[in-house]
mmCIF file of C-alpha atoms and ligand atoms in Angstrom:
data_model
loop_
_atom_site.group_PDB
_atom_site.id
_atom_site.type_symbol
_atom_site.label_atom_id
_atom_site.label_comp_id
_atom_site.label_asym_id
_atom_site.label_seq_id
_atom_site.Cartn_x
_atom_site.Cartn_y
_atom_site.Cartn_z
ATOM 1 C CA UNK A 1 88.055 128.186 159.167
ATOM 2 C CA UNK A 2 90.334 128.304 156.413
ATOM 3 C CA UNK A 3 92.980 126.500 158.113
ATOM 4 C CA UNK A 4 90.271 123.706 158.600
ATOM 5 C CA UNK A 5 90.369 122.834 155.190
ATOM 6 C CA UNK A 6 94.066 123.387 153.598
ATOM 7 C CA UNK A 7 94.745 121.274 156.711
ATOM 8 C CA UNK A 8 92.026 118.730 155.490
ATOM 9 C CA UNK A 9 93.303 118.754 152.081
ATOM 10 C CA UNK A 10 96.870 118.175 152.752
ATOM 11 C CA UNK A 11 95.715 115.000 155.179
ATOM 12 C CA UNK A 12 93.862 113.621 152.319
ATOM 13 C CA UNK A 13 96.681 114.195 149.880
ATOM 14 C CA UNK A 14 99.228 112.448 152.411
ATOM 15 C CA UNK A 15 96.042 109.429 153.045
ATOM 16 C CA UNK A 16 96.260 108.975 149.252
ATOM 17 C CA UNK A 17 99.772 107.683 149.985
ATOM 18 C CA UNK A 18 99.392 105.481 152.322
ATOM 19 C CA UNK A 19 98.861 107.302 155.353
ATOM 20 C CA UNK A 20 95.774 105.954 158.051
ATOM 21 C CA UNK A 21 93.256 108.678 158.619
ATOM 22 C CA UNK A 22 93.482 110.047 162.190
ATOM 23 C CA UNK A 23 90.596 111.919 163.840
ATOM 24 C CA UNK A 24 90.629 115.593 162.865
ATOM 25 C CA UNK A 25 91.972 117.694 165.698
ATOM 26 C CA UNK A 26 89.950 121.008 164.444
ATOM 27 C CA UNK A 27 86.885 121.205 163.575
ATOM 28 C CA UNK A 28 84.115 124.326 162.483
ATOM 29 C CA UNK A 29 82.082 125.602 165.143
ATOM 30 C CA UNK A 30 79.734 124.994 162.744
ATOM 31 C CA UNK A 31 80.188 121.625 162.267
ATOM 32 C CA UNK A 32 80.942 121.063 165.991
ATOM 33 C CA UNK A 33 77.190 122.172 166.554
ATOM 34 C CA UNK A 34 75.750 119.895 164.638
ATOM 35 C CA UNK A 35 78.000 116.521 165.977
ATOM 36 C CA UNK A 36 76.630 118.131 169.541
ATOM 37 C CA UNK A 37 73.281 117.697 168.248
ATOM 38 C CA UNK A 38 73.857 114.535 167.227
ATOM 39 C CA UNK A 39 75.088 112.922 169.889
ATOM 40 C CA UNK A 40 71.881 114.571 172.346
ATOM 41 C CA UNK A 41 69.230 112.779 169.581
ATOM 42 C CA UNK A 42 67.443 110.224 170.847
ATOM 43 C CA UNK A 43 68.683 106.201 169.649
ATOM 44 C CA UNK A 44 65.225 104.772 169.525
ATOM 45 C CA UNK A 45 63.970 107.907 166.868
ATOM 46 C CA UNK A 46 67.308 107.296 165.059
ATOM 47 C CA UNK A 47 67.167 103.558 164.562
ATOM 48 C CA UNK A 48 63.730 103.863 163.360
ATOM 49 C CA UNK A 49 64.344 106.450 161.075
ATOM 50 C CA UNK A 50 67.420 104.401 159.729
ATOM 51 C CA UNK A 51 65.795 101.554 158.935
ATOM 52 C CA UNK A 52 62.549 103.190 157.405
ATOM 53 C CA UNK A 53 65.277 105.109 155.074
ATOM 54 C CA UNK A 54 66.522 101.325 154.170
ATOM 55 C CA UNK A 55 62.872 99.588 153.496
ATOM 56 C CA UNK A 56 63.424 101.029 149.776
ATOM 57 C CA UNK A 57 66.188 99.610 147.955
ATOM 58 C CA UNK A 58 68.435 101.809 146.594
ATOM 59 C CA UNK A 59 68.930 102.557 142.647
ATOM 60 C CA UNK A 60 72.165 102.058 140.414
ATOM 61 C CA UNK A 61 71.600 105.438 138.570
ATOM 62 C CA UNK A 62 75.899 106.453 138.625
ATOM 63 C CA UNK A 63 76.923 103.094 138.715
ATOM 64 C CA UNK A 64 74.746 101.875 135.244
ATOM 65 C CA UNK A 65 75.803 105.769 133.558
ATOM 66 C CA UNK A 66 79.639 104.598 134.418
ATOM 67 C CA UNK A 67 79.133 101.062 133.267
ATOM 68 C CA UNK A 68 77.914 102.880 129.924
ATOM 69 C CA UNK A 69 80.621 105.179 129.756
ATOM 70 C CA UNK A 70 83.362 102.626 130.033
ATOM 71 C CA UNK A 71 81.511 100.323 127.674
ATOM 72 C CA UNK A 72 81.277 102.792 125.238
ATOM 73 C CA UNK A 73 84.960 104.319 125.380
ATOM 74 C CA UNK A 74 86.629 100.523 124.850
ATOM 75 C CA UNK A 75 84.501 99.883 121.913
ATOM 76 C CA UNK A 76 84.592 102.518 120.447
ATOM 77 C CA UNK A 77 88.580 101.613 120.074
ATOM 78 C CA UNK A 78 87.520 98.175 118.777
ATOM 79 C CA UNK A 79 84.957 99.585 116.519
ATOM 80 C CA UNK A 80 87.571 102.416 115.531
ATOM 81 C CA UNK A 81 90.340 99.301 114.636
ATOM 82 C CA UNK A 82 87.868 96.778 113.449
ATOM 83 C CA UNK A 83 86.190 98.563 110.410
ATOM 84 C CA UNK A 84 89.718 100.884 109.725
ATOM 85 C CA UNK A 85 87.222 104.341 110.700
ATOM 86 C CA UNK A 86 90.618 105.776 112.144
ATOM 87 C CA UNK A 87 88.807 108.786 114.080
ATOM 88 C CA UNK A 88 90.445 107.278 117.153
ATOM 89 C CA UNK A 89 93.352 104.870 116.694
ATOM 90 C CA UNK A 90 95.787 103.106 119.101
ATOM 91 C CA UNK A 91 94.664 101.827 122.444
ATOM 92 C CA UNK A 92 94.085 103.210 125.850
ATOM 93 C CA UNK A 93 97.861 103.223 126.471
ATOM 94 C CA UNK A 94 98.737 105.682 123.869
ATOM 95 C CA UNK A 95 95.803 106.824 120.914
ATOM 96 C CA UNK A 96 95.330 108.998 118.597
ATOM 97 C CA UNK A 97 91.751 111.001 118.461
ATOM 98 C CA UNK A 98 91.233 113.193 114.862
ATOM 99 C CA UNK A 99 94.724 113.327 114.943
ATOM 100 C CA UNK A 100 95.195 114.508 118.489
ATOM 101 C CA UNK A 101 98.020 112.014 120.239
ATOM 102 C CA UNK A 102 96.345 111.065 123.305
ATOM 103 C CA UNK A 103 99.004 109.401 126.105
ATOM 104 C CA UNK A 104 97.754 107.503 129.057
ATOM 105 C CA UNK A 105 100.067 110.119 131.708
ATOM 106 C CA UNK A 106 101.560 106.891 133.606
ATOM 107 C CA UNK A 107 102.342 105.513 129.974
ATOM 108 C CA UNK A 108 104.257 108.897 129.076
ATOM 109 C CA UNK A 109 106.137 108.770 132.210
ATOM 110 C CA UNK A 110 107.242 105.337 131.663
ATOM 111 C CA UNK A 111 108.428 106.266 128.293
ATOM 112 C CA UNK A 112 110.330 109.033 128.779
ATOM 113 C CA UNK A 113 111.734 107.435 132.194
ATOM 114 C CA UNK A 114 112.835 104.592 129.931
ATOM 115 C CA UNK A 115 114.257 106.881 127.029
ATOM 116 C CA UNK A 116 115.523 109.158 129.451
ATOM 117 C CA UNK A 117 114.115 112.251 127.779
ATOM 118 C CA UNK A 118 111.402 114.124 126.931
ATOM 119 C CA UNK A 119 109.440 112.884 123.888
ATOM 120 C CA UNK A 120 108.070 115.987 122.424
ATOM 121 C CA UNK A 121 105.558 114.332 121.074
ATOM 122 C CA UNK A 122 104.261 112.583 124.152
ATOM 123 C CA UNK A 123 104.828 115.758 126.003
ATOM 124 C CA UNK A 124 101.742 117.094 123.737
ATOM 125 C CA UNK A 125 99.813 113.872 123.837
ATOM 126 C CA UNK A 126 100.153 114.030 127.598
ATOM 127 C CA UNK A 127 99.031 117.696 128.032
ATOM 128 C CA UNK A 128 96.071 117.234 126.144
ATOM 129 C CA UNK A 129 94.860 114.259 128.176
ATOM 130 C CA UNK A 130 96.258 115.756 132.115
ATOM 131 C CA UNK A 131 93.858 118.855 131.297
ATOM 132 C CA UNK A 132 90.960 116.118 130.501
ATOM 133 C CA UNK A 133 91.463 114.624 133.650
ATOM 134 C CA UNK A 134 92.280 117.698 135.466
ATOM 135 C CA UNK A 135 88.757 118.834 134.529
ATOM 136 C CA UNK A 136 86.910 115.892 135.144
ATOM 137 C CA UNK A 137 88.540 114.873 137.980
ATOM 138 C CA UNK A 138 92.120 112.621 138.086
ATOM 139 C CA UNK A 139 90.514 108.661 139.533
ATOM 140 C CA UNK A 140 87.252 109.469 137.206
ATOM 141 C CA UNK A 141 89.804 107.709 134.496
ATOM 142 C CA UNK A 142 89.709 104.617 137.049
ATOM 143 C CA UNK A 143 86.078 103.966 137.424
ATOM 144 C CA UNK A 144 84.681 105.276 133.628
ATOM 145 C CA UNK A 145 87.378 104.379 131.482
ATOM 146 C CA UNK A 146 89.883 101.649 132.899
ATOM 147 C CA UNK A 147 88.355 98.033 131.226
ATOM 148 C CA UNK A 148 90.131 96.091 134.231
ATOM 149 C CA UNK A 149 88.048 97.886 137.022
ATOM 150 C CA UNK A 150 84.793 97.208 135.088
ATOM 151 C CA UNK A 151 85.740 93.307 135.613
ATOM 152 C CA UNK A 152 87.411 93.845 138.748
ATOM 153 C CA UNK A 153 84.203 95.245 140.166
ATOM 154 C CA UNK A 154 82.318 91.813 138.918
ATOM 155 C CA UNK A 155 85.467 89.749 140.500
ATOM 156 C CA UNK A 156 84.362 92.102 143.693
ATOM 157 C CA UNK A 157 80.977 91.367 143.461
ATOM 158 C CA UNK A 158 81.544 87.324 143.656
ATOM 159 C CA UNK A 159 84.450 87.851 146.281
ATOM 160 C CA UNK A 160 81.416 89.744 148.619
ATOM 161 C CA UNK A 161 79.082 87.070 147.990
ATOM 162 C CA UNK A 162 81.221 84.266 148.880
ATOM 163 C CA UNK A 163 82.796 86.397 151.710
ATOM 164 C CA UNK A 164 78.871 86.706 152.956
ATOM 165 C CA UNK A 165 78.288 82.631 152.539
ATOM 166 C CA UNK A 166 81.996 82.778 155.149
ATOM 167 C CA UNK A 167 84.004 80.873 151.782
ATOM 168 C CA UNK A 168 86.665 83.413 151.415
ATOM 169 C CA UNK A 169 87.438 86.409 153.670
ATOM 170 C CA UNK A 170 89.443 89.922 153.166
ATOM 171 C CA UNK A 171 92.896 89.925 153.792
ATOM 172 C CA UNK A 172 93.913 93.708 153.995
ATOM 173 C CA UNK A 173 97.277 95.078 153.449
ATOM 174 C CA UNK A 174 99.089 97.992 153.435
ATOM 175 C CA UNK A 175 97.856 100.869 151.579
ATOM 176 C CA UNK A 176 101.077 102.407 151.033
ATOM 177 C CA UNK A 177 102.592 99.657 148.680
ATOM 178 C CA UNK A 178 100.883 101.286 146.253
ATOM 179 C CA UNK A 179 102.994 103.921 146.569
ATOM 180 C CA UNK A 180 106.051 101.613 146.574
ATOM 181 C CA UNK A 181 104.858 99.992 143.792
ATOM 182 C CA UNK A 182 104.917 103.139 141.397
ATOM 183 C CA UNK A 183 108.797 104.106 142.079
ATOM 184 C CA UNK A 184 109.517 100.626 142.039
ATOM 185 C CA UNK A 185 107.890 100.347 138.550
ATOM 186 C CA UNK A 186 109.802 103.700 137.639
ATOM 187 C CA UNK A 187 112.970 102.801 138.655
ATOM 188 C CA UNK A 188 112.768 99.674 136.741
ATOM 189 C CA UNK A 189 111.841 101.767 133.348
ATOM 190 C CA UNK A 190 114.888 103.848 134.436
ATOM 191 C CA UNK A 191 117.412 101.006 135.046
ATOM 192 C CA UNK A 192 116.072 99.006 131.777
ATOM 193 C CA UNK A 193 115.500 101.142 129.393
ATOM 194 C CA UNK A 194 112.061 99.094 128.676
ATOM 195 C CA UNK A 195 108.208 100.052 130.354
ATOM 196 C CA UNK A 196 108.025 97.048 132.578
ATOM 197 C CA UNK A 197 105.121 97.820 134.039
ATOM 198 C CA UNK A 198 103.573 98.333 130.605
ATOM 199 C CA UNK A 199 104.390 94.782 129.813
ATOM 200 C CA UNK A 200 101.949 93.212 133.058
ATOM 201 C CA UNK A 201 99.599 96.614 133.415
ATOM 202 C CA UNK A 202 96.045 94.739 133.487
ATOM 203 C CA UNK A 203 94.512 97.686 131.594
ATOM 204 C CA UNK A 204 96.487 97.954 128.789
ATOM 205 C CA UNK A 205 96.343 94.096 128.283
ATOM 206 C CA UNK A 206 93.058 94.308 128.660
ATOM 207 C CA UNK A 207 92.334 97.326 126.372
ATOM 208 C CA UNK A 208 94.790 95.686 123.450
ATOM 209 C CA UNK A 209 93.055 92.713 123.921
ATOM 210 C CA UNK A 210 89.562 94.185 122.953
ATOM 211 C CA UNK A 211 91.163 95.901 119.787
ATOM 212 C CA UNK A 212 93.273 93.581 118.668
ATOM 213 C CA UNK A 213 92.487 90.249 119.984
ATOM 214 C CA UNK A 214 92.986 87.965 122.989
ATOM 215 C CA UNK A 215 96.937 86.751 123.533
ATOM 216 C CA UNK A 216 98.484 84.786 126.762
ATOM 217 C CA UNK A 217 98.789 88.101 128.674
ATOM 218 C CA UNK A 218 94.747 87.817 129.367
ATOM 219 C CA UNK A 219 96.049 84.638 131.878
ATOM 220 C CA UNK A 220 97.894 87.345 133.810
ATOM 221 C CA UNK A 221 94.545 89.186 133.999
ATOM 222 C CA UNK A 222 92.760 86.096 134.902
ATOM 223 C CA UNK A 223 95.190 85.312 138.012
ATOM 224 C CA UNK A 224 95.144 88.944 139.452
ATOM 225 C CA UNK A 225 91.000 88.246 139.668
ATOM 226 C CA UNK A 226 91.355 85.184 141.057
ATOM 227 C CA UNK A 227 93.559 86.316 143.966
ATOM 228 C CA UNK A 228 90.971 89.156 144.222
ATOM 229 C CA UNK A 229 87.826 86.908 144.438
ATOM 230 C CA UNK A 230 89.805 84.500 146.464
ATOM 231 C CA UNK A 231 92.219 86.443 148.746
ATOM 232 C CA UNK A 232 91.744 90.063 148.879
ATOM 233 C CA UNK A 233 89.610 91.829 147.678
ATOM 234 C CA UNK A 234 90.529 94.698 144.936
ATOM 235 C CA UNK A 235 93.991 93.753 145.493
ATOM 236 C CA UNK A 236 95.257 95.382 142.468
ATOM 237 C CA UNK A 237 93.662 98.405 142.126
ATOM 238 C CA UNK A 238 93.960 98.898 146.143
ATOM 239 C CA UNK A 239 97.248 98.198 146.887
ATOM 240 C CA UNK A 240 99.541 97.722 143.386
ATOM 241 C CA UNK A 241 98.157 99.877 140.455
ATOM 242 C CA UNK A 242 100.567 102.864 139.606
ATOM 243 C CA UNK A 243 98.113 104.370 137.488
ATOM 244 C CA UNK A 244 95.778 104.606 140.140
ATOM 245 C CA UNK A 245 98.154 106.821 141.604
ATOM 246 C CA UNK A 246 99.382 109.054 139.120
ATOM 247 C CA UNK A 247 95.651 110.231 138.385
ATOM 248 C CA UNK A 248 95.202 110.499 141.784
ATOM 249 C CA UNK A 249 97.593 112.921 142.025
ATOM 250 C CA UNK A 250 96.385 114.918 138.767
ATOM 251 C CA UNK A 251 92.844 114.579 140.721
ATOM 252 C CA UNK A 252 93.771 116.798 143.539
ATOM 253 C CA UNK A 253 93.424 120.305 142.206
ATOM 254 C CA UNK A 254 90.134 118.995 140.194
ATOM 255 C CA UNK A 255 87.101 120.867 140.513
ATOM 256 C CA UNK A 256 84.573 117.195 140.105
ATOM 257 C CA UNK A 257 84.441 115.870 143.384
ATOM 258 C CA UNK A 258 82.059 113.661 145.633
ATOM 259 C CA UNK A 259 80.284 116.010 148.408
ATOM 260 C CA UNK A 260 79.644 114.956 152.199
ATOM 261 C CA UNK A 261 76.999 116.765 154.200
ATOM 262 C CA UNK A 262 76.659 116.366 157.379
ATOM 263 C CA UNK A 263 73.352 117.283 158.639
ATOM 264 C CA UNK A 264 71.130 114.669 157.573
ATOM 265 C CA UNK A 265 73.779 111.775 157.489
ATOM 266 C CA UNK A 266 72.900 108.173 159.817
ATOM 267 C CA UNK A 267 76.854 107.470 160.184
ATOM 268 C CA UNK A 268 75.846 103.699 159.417
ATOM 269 C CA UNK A 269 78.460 103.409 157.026
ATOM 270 C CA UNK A 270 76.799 102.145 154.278
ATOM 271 C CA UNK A 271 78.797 104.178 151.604
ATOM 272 C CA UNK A 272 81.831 102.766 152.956
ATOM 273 C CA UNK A 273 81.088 98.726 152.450
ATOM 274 C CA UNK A 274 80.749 100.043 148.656
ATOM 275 C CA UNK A 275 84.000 101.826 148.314
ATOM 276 C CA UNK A 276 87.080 100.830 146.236
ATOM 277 C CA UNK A 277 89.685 103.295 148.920
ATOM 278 C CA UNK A 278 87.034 103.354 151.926
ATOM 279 C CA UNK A 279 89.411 105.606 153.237
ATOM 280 C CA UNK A 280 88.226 108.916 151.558
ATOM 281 C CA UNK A 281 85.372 108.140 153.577
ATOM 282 C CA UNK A 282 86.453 108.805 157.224
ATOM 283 C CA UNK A 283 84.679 111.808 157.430
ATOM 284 C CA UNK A 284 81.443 109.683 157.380
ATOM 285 C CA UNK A 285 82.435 108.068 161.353
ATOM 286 C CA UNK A 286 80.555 110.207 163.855
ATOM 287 C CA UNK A 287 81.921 112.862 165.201
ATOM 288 C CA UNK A 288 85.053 112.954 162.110
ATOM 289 C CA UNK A 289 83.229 115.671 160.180
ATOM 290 C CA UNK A 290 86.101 118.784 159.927
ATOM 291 C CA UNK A 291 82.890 120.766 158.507
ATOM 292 C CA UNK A 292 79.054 120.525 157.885
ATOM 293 C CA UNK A 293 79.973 120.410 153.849
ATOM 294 C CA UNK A 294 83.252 118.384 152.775
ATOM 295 C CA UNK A 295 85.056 117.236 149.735
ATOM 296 C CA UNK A 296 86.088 113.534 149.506
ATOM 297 C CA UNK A 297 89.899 113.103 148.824
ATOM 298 C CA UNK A 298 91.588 112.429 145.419
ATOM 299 C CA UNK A 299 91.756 109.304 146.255
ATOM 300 C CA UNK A 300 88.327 108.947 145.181
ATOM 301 C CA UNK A 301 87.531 107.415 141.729
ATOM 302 C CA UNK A 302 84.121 109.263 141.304
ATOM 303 C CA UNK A 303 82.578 106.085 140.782
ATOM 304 C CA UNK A 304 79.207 106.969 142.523
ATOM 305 C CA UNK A 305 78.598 103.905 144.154
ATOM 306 C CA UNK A 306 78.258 105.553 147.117
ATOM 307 C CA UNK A 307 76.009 108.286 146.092
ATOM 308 C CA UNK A 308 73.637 105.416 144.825
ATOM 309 C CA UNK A 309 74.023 104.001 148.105
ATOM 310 C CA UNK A 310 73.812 106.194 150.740
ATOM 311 C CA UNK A 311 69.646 106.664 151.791
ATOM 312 C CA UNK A 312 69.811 110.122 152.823
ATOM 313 C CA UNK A 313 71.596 111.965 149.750
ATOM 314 C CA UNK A 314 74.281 113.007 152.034
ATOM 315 C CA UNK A 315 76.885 112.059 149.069
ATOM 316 C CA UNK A 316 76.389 113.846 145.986
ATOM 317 C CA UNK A 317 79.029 114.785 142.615
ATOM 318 C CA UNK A 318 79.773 118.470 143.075
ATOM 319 C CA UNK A 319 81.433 120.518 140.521
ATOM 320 C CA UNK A 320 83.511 123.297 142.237
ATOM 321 C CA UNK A 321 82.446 126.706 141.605
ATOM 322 C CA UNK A 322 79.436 125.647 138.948
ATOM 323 C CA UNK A 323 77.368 123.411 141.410
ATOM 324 C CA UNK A 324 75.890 126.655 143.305
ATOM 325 C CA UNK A 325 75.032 128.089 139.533
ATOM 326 C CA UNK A 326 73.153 125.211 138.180
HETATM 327 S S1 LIG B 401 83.889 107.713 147.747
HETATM 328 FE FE1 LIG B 401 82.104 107.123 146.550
HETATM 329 S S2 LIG B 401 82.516 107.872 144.491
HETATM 330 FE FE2 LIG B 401 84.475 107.858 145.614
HETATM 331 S S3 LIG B 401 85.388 105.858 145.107
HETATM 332 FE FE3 LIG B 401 84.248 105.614 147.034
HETATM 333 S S4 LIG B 401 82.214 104.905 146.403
HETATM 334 FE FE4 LIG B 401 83.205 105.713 144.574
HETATM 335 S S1 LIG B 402 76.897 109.324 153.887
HETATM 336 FE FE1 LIG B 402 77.337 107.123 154.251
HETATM 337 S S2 LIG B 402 77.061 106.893 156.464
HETATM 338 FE FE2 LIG B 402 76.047 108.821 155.911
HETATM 339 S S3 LIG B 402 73.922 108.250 155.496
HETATM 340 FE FE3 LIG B 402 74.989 108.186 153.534
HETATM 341 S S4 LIG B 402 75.591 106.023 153.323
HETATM 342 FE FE4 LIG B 402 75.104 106.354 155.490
#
């Protein structure tokens, strides 16, 4: 059984970068069973039950803590700057907390990859902030901190409804540039000796701008949402952000993850028309399910839309090794 899930977790790590989810070749007895089941119940009692579970609309319990969160974090850099409090100085990019440098990781790497060396200083700044998002869980830094996703998520909001009145539609592409994008974005620090990606990175243009003031960079911002309301939706974050990436990979040995269990899930997909990488979410297809209890990939930004969402609370944050205490 153990082989189950190592074999799971290597998939996801390997679906983070790029790679399509394929249909688990083993499976848990366990979880086996209950797919059997499944597929014997009878259609009529299902469809009735799914749509009673749907009469209620659901809440926006994660989704309003996150917005609050994220909220909080920027201004609290603007509030910081704005009356001179300095208990937390600089900007998302690279701070400064009571002292403590604090390095956004994919900054630091761009740094030293342009200086080709290691800054001892970010080295310590860095540390401090890859054990915060170790513990809380790598994409969390997406979803409650990043001030582009909170406006990206609005930009998604309009792209949906004018997708739904047939205006604009989705054009997918190819999860793997993100992947491109980072070493192409790392070989450029390398080759210039400047952080290029700094220079057009949609949060830190974003966060400077709500410290220090709006510039001509915000038009940048303003054309990546209007290809995403317009031509595909979360483009950026989806298919382009390095930073996206680098926490996802800091996110796989964390112990905050989103839960799947099986038993009392419709498989109507519902979580997965919410989802920023949908893709974490193949286990939710009929039949996909490696066990009756899985962990989503580190893909996942822990944004909890789809715990909000789904009717049957078959998606819930899990804290590995505490959850079973409290
Ligand atoms: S799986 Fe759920 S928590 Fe993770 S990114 Fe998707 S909607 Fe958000
Ligand atoms: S986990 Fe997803 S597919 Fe299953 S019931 Fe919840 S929302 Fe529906």
């Amino acid at each position: 059984m153990k082989n189950v899930h190592w074999q799971r977790f290597f998939e996801q790590i390997a679906i983070m970068f790029g790679r399509e989810p394929k249909k688990p070749t083993v499976i848990t007895e366990r979880a086996q069973q209950v797919h059997e089941l499944k597929r014997m119940a009878n259609k009529v009692e299902v469809r009735a039950a799914i749509l009673a579970a749907h009469e209620k609309p659901h809440g926006h319990t994660w989704r309003n803590r996150r917005w609050a969160v994220l909220i909080f974090v920027n201004l609290f850099f603007a509030v910081s700057f704005g009356f001179d409090i300095q208990i937390l100085e600089g900007a998302l990019t690279a701070s400064r907390l009571i002292g403590f440098h604090l390095i956004d990781l994919n900054a630091a790497l761009q740094v030293m990859l342009a200086h080709k060396h290691i800054i001892v200083n970010l080295v310590i700044g860095t540390s401090t902030v890859m054990v915060i998002w170790i513990l809380l869980g790598g994409r969390t830094f997406c979803s409650w901190v990043c001030p582009y996703h909170l406006v990206a998520e609005w930009a998604e909001n309009l792209h949906l409804w004018m997708a739904s009145k047939k205006l604009v539609s989705d054009q997918h592409m190819s999860r793997g540039l993100r992947t491109w994008f980072w070493v192409i974005f790392a070989l450029a620090a390398l080759a210039t000796g400047y952080t290029v990606f700094e220079s057009i990175s949609p949060t830190g243009i974003l966060s400077r701008a709500l410290i220090y003031g709006p510039g001509l960079a915000l038009l940048w911002v303003l054309a990546l949402l209007l290809f995403e309301v317009a031509i595909s939706r979360r483009a950026w974050c989806r298919y382009a952000c390095p930073i996206g990436l680098t926490y996802g990979v800091v996110g796989i040995v964390s112990p905050v993850r989103i839960k799947y269990t099986l038993d009392g899930c419709f498989h109507e997909g519902d979580c997965k028309k919410v989802c920023l990488v949908p893709h974490v979410l193949e286990t939710v297809i009929k039949g996909r399910a490696v066990d009756t209890e899985v962990s989503l990939g580190p893909d996942c930004t822990r944004c909890g839309l789809c715990v909000d969402t789904c009717p049957t609370g078959s998606l819930k944050f899990d804290i590995k090794g505490l959850s079973k205490l409290l």
